[in-house]
XYZ file of C-alpha atoms in Angstrom:
627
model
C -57.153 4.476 -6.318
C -54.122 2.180 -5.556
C -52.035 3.748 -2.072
C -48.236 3.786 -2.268
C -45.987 1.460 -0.282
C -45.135 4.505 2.023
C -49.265 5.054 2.885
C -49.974 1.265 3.129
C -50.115 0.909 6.776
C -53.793 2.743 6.640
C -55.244 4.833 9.010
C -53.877 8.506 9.085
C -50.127 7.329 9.126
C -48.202 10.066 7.185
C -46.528 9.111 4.335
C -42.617 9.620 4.823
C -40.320 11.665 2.033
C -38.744 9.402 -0.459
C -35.047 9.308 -1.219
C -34.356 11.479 -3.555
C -30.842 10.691 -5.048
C -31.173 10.102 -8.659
C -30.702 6.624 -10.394
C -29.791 5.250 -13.682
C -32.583 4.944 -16.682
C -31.551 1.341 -17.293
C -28.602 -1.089 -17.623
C -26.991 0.207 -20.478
C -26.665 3.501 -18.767
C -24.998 1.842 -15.606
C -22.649 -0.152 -17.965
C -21.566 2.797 -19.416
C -20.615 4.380 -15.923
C -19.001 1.486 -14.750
C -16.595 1.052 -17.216
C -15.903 4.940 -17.198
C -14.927 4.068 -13.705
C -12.706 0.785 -14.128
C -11.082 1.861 -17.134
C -8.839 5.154 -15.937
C -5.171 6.007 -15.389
C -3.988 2.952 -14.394
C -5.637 0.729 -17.456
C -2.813 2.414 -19.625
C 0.172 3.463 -17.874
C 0.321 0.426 -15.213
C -0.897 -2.305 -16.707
C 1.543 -2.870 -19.828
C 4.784 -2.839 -17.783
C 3.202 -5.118 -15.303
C 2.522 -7.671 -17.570
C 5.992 -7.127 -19.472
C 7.811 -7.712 -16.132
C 5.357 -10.379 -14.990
C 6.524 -12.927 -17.579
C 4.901 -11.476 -20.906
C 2.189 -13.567 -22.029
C 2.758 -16.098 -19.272
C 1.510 -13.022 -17.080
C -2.168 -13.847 -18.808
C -2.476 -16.868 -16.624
C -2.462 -14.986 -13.325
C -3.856 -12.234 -14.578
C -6.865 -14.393 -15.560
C -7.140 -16.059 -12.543
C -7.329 -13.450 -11.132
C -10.179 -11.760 -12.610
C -12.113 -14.310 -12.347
C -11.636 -15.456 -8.335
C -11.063 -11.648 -6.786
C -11.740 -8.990 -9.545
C -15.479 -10.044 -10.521
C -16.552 -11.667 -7.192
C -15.198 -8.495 -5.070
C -17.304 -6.409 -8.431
C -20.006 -8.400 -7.159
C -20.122 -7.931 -3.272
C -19.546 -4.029 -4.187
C -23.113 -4.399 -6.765
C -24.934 -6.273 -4.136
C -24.479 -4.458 -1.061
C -25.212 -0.989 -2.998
C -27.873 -2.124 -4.993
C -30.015 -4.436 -1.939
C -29.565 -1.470 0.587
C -30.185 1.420 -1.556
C -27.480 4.078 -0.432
C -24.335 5.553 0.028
C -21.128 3.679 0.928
C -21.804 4.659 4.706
C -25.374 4.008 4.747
C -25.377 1.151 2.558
C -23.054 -0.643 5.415
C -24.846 0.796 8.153
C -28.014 -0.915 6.639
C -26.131 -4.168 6.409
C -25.193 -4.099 9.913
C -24.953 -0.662 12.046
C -21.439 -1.556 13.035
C -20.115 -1.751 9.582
C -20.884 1.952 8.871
C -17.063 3.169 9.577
C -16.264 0.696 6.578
C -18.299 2.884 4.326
C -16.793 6.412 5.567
C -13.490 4.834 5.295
C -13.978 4.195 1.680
C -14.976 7.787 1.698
C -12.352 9.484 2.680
C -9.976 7.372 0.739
C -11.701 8.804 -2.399
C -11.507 12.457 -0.646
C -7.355 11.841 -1.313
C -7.141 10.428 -5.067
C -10.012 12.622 -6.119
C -7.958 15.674 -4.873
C -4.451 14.235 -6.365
C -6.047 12.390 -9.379
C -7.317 16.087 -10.946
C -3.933 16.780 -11.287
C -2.729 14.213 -12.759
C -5.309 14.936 -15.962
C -3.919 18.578 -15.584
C -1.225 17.495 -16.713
C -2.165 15.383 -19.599
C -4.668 18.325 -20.370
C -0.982 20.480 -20.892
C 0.703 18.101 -22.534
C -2.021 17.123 -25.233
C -1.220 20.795 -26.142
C 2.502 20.365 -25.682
C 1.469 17.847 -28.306
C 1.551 19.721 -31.322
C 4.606 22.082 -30.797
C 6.232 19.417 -29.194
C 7.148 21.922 -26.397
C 9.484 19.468 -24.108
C 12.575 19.590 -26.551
C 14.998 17.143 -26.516
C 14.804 16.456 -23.074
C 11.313 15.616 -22.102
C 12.294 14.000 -18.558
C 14.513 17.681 -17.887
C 11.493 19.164 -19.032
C 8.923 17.821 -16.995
C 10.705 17.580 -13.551
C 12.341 21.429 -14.213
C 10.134 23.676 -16.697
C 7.096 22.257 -16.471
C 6.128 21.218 -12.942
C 9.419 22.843 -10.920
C 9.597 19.731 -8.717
C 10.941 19.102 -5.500
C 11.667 15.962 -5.012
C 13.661 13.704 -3.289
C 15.540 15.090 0.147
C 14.398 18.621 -1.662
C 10.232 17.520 -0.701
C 8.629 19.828 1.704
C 5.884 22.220 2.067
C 5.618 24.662 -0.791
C 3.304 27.318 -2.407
C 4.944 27.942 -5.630
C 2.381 27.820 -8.086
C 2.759 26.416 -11.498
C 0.662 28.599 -14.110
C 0.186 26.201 -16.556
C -1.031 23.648 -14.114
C -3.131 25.772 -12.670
C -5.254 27.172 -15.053
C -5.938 23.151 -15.837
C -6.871 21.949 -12.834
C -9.055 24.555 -12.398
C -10.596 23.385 -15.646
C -10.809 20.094 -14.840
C -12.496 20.974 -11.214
C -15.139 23.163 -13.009
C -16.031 20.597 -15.218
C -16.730 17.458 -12.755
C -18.984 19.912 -10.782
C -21.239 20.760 -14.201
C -20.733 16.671 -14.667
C -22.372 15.756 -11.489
C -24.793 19.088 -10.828
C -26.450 17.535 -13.547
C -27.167 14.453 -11.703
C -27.062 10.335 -12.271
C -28.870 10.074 -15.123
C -27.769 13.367 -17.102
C -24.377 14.204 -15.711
C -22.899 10.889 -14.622
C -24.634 8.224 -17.363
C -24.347 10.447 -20.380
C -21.156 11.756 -19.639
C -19.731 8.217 -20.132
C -22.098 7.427 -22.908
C -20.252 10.112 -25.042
C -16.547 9.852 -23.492
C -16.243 6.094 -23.585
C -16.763 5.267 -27.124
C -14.604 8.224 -28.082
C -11.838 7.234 -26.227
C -11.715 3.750 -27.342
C -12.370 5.551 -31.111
C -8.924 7.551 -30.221
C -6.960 4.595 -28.710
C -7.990 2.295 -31.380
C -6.045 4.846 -33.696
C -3.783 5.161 -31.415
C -2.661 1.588 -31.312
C -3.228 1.070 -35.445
C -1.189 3.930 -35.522
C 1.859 2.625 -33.315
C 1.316 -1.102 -34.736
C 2.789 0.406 -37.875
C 5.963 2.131 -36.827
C 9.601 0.478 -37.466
C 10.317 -1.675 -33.955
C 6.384 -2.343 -33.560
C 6.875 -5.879 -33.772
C 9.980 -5.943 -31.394
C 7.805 -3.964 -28.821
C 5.094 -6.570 -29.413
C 7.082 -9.750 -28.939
C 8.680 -8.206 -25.652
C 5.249 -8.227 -24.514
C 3.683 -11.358 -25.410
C 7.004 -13.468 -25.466
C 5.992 -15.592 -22.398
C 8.236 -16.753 -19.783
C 7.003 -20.104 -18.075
C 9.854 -19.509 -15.344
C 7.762 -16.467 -13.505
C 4.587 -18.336 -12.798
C 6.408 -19.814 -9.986
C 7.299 -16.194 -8.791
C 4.855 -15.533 -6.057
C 5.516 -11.992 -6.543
C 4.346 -11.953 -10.439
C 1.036 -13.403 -8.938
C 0.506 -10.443 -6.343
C 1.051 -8.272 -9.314
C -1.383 -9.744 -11.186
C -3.982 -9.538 -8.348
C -3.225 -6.206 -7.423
C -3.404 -5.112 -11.128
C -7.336 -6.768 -11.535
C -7.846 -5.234 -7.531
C -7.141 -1.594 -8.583
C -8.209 -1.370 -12.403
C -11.638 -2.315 -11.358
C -12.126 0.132 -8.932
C -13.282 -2.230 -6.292
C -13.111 -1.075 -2.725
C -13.439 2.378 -3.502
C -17.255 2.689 -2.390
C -17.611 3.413 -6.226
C -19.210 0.247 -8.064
C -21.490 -0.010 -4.433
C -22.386 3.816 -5.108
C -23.242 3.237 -8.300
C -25.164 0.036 -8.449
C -27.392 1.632 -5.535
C -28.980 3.431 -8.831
C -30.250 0.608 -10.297
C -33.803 -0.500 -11.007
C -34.619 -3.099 -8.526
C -34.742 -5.512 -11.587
C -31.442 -5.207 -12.955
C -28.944 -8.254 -13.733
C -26.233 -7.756 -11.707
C -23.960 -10.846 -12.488
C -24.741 -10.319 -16.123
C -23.627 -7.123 -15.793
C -20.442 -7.461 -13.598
C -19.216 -9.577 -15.981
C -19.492 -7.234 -19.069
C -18.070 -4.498 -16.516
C -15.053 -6.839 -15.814
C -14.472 -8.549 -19.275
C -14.425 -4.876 -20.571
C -12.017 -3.609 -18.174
C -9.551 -6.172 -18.970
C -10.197 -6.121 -22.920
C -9.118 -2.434 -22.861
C -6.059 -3.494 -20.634
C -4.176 -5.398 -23.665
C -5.823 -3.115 -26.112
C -3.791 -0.601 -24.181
C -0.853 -2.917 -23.751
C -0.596 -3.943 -27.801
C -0.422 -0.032 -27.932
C 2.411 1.047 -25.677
C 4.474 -1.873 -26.418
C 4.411 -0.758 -30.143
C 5.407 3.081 -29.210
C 8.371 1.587 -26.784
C 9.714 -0.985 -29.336
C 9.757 2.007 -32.179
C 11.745 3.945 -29.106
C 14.174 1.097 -28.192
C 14.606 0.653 -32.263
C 15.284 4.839 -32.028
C 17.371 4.776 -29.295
C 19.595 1.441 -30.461
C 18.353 -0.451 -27.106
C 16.898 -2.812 -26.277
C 13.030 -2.864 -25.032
C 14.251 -3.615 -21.663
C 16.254 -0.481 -21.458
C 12.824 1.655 -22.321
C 10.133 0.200 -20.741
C 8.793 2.245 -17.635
C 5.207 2.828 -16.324
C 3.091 5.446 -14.767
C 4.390 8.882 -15.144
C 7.382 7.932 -15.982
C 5.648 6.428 -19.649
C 3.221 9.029 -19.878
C 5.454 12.331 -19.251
C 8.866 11.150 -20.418
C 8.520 7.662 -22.453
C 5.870 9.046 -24.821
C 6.961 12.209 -25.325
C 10.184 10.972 -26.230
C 8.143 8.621 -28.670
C 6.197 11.498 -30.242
C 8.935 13.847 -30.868
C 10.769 10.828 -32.627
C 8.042 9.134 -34.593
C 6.526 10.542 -37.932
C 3.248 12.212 -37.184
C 4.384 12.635 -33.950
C 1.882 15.147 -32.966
C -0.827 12.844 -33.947
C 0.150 10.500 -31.769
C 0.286 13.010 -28.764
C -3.353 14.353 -28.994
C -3.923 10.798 -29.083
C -2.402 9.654 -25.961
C -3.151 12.536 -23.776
C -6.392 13.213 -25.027
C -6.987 9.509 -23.944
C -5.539 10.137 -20.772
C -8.250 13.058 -20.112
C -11.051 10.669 -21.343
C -10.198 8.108 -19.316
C -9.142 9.811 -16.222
C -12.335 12.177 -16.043
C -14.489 9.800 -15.793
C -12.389 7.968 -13.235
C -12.372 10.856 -11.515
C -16.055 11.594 -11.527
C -16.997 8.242 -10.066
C -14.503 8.882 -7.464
C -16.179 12.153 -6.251
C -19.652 10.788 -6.808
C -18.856 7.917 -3.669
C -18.541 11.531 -1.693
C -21.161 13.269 -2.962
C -23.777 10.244 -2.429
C -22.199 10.397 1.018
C -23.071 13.716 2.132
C -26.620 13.681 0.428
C -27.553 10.535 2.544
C -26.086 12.274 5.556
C -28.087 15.341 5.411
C -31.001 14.595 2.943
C -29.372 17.057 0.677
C -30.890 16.997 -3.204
C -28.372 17.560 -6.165
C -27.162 20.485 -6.723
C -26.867 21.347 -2.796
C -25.017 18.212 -2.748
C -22.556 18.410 -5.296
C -21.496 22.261 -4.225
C -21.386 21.153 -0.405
C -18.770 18.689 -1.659
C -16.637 19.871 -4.793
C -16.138 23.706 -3.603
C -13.578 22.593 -0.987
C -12.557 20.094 -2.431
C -11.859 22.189 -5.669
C -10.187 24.499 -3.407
C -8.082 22.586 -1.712
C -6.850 20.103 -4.206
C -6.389 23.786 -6.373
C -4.282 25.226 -3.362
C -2.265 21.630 -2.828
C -1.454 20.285 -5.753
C -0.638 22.934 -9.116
C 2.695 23.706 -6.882
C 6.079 22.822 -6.533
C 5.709 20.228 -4.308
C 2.348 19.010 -6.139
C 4.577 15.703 -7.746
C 6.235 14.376 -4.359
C 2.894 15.254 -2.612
C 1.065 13.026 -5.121
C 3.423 10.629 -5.194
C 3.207 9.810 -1.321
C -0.086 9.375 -0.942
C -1.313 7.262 -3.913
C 1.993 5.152 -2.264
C 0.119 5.284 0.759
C -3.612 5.382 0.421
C -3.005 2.598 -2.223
C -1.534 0.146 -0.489
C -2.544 0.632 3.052
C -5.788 2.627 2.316
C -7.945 0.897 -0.272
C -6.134 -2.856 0.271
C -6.930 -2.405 4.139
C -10.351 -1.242 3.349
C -10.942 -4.777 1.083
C -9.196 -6.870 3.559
C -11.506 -5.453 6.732
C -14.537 -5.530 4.590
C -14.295 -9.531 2.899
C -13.168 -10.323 6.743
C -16.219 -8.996 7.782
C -18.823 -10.308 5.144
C -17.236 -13.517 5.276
C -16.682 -14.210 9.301
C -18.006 -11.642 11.648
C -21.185 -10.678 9.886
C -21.479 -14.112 7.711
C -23.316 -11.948 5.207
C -22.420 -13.836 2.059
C -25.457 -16.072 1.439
C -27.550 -12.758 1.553
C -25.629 -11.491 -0.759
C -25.367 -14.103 -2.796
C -29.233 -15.105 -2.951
C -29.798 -11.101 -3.544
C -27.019 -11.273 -6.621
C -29.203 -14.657 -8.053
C -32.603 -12.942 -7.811
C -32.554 -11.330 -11.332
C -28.640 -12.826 -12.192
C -28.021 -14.372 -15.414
C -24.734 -15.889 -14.159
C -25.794 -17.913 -11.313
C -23.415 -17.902 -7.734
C -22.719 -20.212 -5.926
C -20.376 -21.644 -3.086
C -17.711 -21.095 -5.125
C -18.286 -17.455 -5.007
C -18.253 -17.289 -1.226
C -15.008 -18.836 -1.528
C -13.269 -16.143 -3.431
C -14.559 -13.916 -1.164
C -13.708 -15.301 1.898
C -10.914 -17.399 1.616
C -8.813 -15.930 -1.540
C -9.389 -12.387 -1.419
C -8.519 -11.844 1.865
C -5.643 -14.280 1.843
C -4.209 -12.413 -1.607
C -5.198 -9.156 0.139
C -3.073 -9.584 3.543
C 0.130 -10.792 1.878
C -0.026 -8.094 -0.370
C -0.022 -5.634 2.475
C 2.161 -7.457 4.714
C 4.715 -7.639 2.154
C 4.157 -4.273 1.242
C 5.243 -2.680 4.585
C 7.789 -5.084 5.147
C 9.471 -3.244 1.863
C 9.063 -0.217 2.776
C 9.450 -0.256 6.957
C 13.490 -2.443 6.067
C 14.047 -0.193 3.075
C 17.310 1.552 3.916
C 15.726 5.035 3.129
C 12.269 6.898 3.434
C 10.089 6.392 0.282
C 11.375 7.806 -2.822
C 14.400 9.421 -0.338
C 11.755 12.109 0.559
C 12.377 13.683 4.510
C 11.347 11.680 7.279
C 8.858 14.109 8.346
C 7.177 14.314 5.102
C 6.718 10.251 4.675
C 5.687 10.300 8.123
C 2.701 13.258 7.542
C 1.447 12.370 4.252
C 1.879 8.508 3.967
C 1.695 6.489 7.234
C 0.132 9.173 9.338
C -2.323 9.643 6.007
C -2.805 6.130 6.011
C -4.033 5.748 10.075
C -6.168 9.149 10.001
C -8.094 7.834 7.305
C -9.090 5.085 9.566
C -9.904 6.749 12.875
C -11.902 9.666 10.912
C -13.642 6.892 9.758
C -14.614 5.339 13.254
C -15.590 8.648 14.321
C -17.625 9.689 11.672
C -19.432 6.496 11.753
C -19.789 6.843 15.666
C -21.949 10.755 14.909
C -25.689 11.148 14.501
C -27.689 11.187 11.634
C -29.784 14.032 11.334
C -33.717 13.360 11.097
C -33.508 15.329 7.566
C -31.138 12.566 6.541
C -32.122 9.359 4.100
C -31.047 6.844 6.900
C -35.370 5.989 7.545
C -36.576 6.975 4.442
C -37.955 4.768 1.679
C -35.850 4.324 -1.287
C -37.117 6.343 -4.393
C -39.573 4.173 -5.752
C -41.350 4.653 -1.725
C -40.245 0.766 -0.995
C -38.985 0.226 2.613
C -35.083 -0.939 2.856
C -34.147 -4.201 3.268
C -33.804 -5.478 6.619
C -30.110 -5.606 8.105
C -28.239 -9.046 8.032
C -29.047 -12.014 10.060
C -26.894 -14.946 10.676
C -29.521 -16.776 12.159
C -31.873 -18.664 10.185
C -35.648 -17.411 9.660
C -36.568 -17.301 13.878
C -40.207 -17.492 14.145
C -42.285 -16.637 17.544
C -43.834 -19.858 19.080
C -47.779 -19.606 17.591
C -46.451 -17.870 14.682
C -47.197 -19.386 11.298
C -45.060 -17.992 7.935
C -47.015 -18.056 5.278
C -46.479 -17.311 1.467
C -47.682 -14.405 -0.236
C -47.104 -13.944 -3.815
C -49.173 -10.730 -4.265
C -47.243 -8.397 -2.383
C -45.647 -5.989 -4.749
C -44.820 -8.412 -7.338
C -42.568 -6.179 -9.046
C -40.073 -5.789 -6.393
C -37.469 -8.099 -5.511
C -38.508 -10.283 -2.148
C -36.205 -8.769 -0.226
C -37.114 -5.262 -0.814
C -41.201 -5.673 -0.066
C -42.849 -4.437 2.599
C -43.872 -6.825 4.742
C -47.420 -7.961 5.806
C -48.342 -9.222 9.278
C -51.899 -10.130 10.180
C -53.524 -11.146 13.400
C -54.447 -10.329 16.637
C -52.440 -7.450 18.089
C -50.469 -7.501 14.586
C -49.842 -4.726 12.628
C -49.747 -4.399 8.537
C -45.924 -2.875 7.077
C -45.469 0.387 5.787
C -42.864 1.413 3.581
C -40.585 3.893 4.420
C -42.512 4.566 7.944
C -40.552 4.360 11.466
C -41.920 1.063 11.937
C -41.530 -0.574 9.090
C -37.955 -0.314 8.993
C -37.758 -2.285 12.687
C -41.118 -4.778 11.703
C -39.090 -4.990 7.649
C -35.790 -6.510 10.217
C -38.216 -8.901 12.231
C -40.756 -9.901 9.734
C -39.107 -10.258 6.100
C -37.947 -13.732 5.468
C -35.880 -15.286 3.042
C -34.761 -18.910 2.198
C -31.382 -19.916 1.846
C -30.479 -19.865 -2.279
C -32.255 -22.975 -3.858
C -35.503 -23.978 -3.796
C -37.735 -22.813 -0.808
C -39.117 -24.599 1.847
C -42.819 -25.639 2.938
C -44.699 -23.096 4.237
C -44.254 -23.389 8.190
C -42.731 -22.671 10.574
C -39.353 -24.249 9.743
C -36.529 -22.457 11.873
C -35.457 -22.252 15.674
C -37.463 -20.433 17.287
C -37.610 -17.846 19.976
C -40.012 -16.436 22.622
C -39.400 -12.565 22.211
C -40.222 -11.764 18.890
C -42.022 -12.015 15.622
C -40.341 -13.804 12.544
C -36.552 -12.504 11.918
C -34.890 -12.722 8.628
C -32.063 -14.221 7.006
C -29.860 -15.259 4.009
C -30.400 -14.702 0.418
C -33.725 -14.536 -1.471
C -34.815 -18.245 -2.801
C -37.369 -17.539 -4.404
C -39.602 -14.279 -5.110
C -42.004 -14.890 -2.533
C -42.921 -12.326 -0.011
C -43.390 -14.435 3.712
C -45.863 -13.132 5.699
C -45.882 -14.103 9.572
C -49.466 -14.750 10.438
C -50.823 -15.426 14.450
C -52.450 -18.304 15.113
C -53.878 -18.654 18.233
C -52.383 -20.999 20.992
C -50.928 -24.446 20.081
């Protein structure tokens, strides 16, 4: 009878709990999820107008670029640090190195604020897909929405206020009781097959959508707005930032959601390959969704006897006033508003389910909780509070402040810190990189450690530097709200996120918590980063063993120490986390070295480990005695 990993250290040693947090059936599966997650909100109603005012189809250049040196290689260091360390944004970091942790809450808690703001926001396109068919905004769909329909204070007017809007809330509670069903049901069921369902239908509905629009009068005019490129704004710095910040945000990297979600992979998954179908995706739907609002707003400049210019907006601004506007003026109008919205809903549910999920995975690490426990622990107050925030009066301005705010200062910030530290402080990349090449199709190499060292973090600080130099000189607060209120909910927002952060990542784990437990399969978790190279104690010979577990990736075996005094890993065991740090070692990427002895060495301890995974060898420090 063959012993588990978690019994393999013999004797009576008990075998210790697995993990038990759920993971994806296969790649497909994952795939699914992960574009559920990129492609949200933003892919449709921020993308378009970016790229209009970027230069058109000279805005494909940068925006290119851009995918390919921070979008996918930031998509990558999120897959690799979830997937080789098996947890939860905080414990996945705490596993790299225990001082990382508060990067991981902080990613947290910035997914506690747009989870509670972005339920709304499919509220309201839950309404208004309804609103749809009667066509219930009038004549004046941007009177209607800031005055009928959501009772807005805005401006100097912004300020604390329970006023409840009925509509609104009956939705959001909707929406709320249907993520917790979503993810009660777990990975697999919940997460995986929600998207398998929801993300072929909505690009069903938007393919209509657009072949739909492509054949109103004015399509054509929208259209050439759009692609018409202008040469001139390449040299804008600024239309470059955009086009960063556009990949940055539609691929939801930084959020702790891709890291979540690639920690439920099978330890043989192709994470490159992947990645890039993830990110390719992503940006394919982006122009789908441009080719589509640019017909609706050249049909509504055409209407209107304007020019595109005069029409083109983005965010809620296009969703709640432009298109509305557009369906109550086109033929089939309606059909064109079930459409739209219902594509909203699509696309923002399962946004917002990977959001919550980061949480959830949080607070199940933290206190070993299964699924269901889990999920309630997390969504009822959050339900309840988004529910008592949000459907109000001041729901809109509230919203609007800290997506400003958590955006830009939150989710950049969190980036910025965490490529600073993978790339100088920790020097973490050629892990990750030899961990990302151990199954990858697409093959990394130095030039990947360049994106994420020197570009990302170079494109991330100006963007935030420039960011509050715009708003800290602007003549008035943000959007002319009250001092006071910019002051609570955006820049004080913006620091409590980050000492919350340092103090959750500063208290205890419980002992009922998945911080020493083996990951699901009952494999131990792979040892923290080393910057070192492989140290090896004077006497001590590493040897190669290619037997160990051969169906695990090198990096994730147990390892095996023989000898006098010596004793054999265990997975998952107290031990064998500390012995899994000291005695698993890994070549730099490329072909591995002779079996020796072949690093500095040190007097006070067995072999350490370092770098990426050259080969899938399992090294096993053996004594020899003496010289």
């Amino acid at each position: 009878m063959s012993s588990s990993p978690a019994s393999a250290a013999g004797g009576d040693a008990p075998q210790r709990e697995r993990a038990n947090r759920g993971a994806f059936s296969g790649r497909s599966a994952f795939i699914f999820a992960a574009i559920g997650s990129a492609v949200g909100l933003g892919n449709i109603w921020r993308f378009p107008a970016a790229a209009y005012e970027g230069g058109g189809g000279a805005f494909m250049i940068p925006y290119l670029i851009a995918l390919l040196t921070a979008g996918i290689p930031l998509l990558f260091v999120d897959y690799a640090i979830g997937h080789r360390w098996r947890g939860s944004a905080p414990l996945a970091w705490r596993r790299l190195k225990r001082w990382t942790e508060f990067i991981g809450w902080w990613q947290v808690l910035i997914c506690v604020i747009i989870g509670a703001y972005y339920a709304l926001i499919i509220a309201w396109s839950l309404n208004y897909m309804v609103f749809s068919v009667g066509q219930k905004w009038g004549d004046d769909a941007e009177g209607y929405f800031f005055g009928q329909f959501t009772h807005s204070l805005m401006g100097a007017d912004a300020g604390i206020s329970f006023d409840y809007v009925g509509p609104v809330l009956v939705t959001i509670l909707l929406v709320w009781v249907a993520v917790i069903i979503t993810l009660a049901l777990g990975v697999e069921s919940g997460i995986a097959k929600t998207s398998m369902i929801f993300i072929p239908l909505l690009v069903v509905m938007f393919v209509i959508l657009v072949v739909r629009a492509l054949f109103l009068p004015g399509a054509m005019t929208g259209l050439n707005a759009l692609f018409q490129p202008n040469w001139a704004a390449l040299a804008d710095p600024a239309v470059w930032i955009a086009a960063y910040g556009q990949i940055f945000f539609s691929l939801s990297v930084a959020f702790g959601i891709m890291l979540t979600y690639s920690s439920y992979l099978k330890k043989k998954t192709d994470l490159t390959g992947s990645g890039l179908v993830v990110g390719f995706a992503n940006s394919s739907f982006e122009i789908l969704a441009g080719i589509g609002v640019f017909s609706a707003l050249g049909f509504m400049a055409q209407a209107q006897g304007v020019q595109v210019q005069d029409v083109v907006t983005d965010g809620i601004g296009l969703a709640f006033i432009a298109f509305p506007t557009i369906i109550s003026q086109a033929p089939g109008g309606a059909l064109i508003g079930v459409l739209f919205f219902g594509s909203l809903v699509l696309a923002g549910f399962t946004s917002l389910v990977s959001i919550i999920e980061v949480i959830v995975s949080a607070v199940q690490d933290k206190f070993g909780l299964s699924r269901v426990p889990g999920t309630l622990v997390v969504l009822l107050p959050m339900a309840i509070g988004s529910t008592l925030l949000f459907p109000t009066t001041m729901g809109l301005a509230l919203l609007d402040t800290l997506d400003n705010f958590v955006n830009s200062y939150g989710i950049v910030g969190a980036a910025l810190v965490s490529t600073i530290a993978l790339g100088y402080i920790v020097r973490g990349l050629p892990t990750l990189r030899g961990h990302l090449n151990f199954k990858g199709t697409f093959r990394l190499g130095i030039g990947w450690e360049t994106c994420v060292k020197v570009i990302a973090p170079l494109v991330l600080g100006v963007t935030m530097v420039l960011s509050a130099v715009q708003l800290l000189t602007a003549d008035k607060p943000y959007s002319e709200y009250p001092g006071w209120f910019v002051n609570v909910f955006g820049w004080g927002m913006a620091v409590a996120l980050v000492v919350i952060a340092i103090v959750l990542s500063l208290a205890p784990w419980p002992a009922n918590s998945n911080k020493d437990r083996p990951d699901s399969d009952g494999d131990p978790i792979a040892p923290p980063v080393v910057t070192d190279s492989v140290l090896a104690a004077p006497g001590t010979r590493v040897v190669i063993d290619d037997g160990a577990l051969p169906g695990t990736p090198q990096e994730l075996r147990p390892p095996q120490v023989s000898g006098a005094g010596s004793a054999r890993g265990t997975g998952g065991a107290d031990g064998a986390q500390e012995l899994a740090a000291s005695a698993i070692a890994t070549g730099r990427s490329g072909p591995s070295g002779p079996a020796g002895s072949d690093g500095p060495t040190r007097s006070d301890g067995p072999t350490r480990s370092d770098g990426p995974t050259g080969s899938g060898n399992t090294h096993r420090a053996a004594q020899e005695g003496g010289n």
